[in-house]
mmCIF file of C-alpha atoms in Angstrom:
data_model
loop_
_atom_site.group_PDB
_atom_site.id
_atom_site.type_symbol
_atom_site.label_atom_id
_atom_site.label_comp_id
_atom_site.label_asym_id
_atom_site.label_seq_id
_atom_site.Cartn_x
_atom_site.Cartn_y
_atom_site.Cartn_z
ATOM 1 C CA UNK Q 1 4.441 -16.601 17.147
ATOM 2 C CA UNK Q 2 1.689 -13.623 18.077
ATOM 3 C CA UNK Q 3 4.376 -11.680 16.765
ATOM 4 C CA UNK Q 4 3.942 -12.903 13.206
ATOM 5 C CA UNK Q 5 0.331 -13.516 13.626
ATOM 6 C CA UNK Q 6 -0.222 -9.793 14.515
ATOM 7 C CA UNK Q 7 2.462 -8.920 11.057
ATOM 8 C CA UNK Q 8 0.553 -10.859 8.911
ATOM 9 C CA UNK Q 9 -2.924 -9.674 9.967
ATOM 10 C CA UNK Q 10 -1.642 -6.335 9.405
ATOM 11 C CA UNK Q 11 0.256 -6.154 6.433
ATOM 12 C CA UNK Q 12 -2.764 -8.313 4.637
ATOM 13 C CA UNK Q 13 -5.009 -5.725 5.902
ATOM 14 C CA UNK Q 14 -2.711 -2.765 4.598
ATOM 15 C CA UNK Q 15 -2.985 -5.003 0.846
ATOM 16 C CA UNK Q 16 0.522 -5.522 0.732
ATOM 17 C CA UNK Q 17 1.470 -8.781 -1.256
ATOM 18 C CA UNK Q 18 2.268 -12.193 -0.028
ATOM 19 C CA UNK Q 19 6.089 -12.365 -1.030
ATOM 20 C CA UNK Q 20 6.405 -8.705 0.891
ATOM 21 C CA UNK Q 21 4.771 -10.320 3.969
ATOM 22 C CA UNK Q 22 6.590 -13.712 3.592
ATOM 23 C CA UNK Q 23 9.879 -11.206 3.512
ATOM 24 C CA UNK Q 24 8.496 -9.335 6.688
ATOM 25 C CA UNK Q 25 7.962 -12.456 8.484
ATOM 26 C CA UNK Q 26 11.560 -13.891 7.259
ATOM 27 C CA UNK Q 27 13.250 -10.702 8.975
ATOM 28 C CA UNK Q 28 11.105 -10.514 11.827
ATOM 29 C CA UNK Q 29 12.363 -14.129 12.780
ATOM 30 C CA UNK Q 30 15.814 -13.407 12.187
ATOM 31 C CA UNK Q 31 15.588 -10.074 14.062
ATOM 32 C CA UNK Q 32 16.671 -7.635 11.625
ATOM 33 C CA UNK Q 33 14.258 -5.157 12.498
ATOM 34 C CA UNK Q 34 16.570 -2.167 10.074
ATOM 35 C CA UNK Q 35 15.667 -4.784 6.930
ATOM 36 C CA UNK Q 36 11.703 -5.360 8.613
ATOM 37 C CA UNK Q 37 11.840 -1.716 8.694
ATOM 38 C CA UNK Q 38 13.091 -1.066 5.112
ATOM 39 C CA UNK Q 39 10.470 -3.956 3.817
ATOM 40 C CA UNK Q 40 7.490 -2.311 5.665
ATOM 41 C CA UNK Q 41 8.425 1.143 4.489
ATOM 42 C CA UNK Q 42 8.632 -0.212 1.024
ATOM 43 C CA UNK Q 43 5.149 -1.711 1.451
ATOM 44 C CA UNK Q 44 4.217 1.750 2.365
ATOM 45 C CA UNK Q 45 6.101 3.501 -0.328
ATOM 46 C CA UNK Q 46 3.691 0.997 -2.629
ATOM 47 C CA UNK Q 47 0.539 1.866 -1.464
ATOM 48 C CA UNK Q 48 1.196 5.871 -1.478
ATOM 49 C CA UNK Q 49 2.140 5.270 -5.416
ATOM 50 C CA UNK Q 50 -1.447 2.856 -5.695
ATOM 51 C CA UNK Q 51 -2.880 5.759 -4.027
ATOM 52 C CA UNK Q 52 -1.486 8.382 -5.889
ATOM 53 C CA UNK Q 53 -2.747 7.087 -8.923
ATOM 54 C CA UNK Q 54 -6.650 6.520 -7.571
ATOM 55 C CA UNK Q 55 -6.089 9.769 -6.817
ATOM 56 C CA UNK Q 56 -5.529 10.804 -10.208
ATOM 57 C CA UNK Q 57 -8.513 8.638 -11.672
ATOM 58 C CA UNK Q 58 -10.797 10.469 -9.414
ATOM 59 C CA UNK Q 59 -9.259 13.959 -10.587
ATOM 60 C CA UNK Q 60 -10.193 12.493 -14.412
ATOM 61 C CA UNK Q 61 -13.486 11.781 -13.122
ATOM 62 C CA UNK Q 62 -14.674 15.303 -11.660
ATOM 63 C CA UNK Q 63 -13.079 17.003 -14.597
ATOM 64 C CA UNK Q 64 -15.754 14.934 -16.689
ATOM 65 C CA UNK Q 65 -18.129 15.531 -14.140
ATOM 66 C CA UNK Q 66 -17.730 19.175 -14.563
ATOM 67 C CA UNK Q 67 -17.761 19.044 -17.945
ATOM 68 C CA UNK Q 68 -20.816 17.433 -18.201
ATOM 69 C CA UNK Q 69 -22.163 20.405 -16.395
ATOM 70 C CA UNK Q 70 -21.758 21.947 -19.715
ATOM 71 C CA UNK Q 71 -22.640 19.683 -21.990
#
């Protein structure tokens, strides 16, 4: 049961979604740690892309800043 305690704590505080820690939890019980493994890296694989694309924003943003430099 600490087990899933300590997985849900985590993967909350990483913002990955209820039905991805609901999954995580499923396969921990069962065992399967290849599938846990493959449903955490997904998680992962999520957050890089939501991070990829703040990234991006915050590119738009200093080019405006810069440009408002000039302005």
């Amino acid at each position: 049961m600490d087990e899933r305690i300590s997985l849900r704590g985590c993967m909350e505080d990483a913002g990955c979604t209820e039905d991805s820690i609901r999954q995580a939890e499923a396969l921990l019980a069962s065992g399967d740690s290849e599938a846990l493994i493959r449903c955490l890296r997904t998680c992962r694989c999520e957050q890089l892309d939501a991070l990829h694309e703040k990234q991006k924003q915050l590119d738009r943003l200093d080019l405006l800043i810069r440009k408002a430099r000039t302005w």
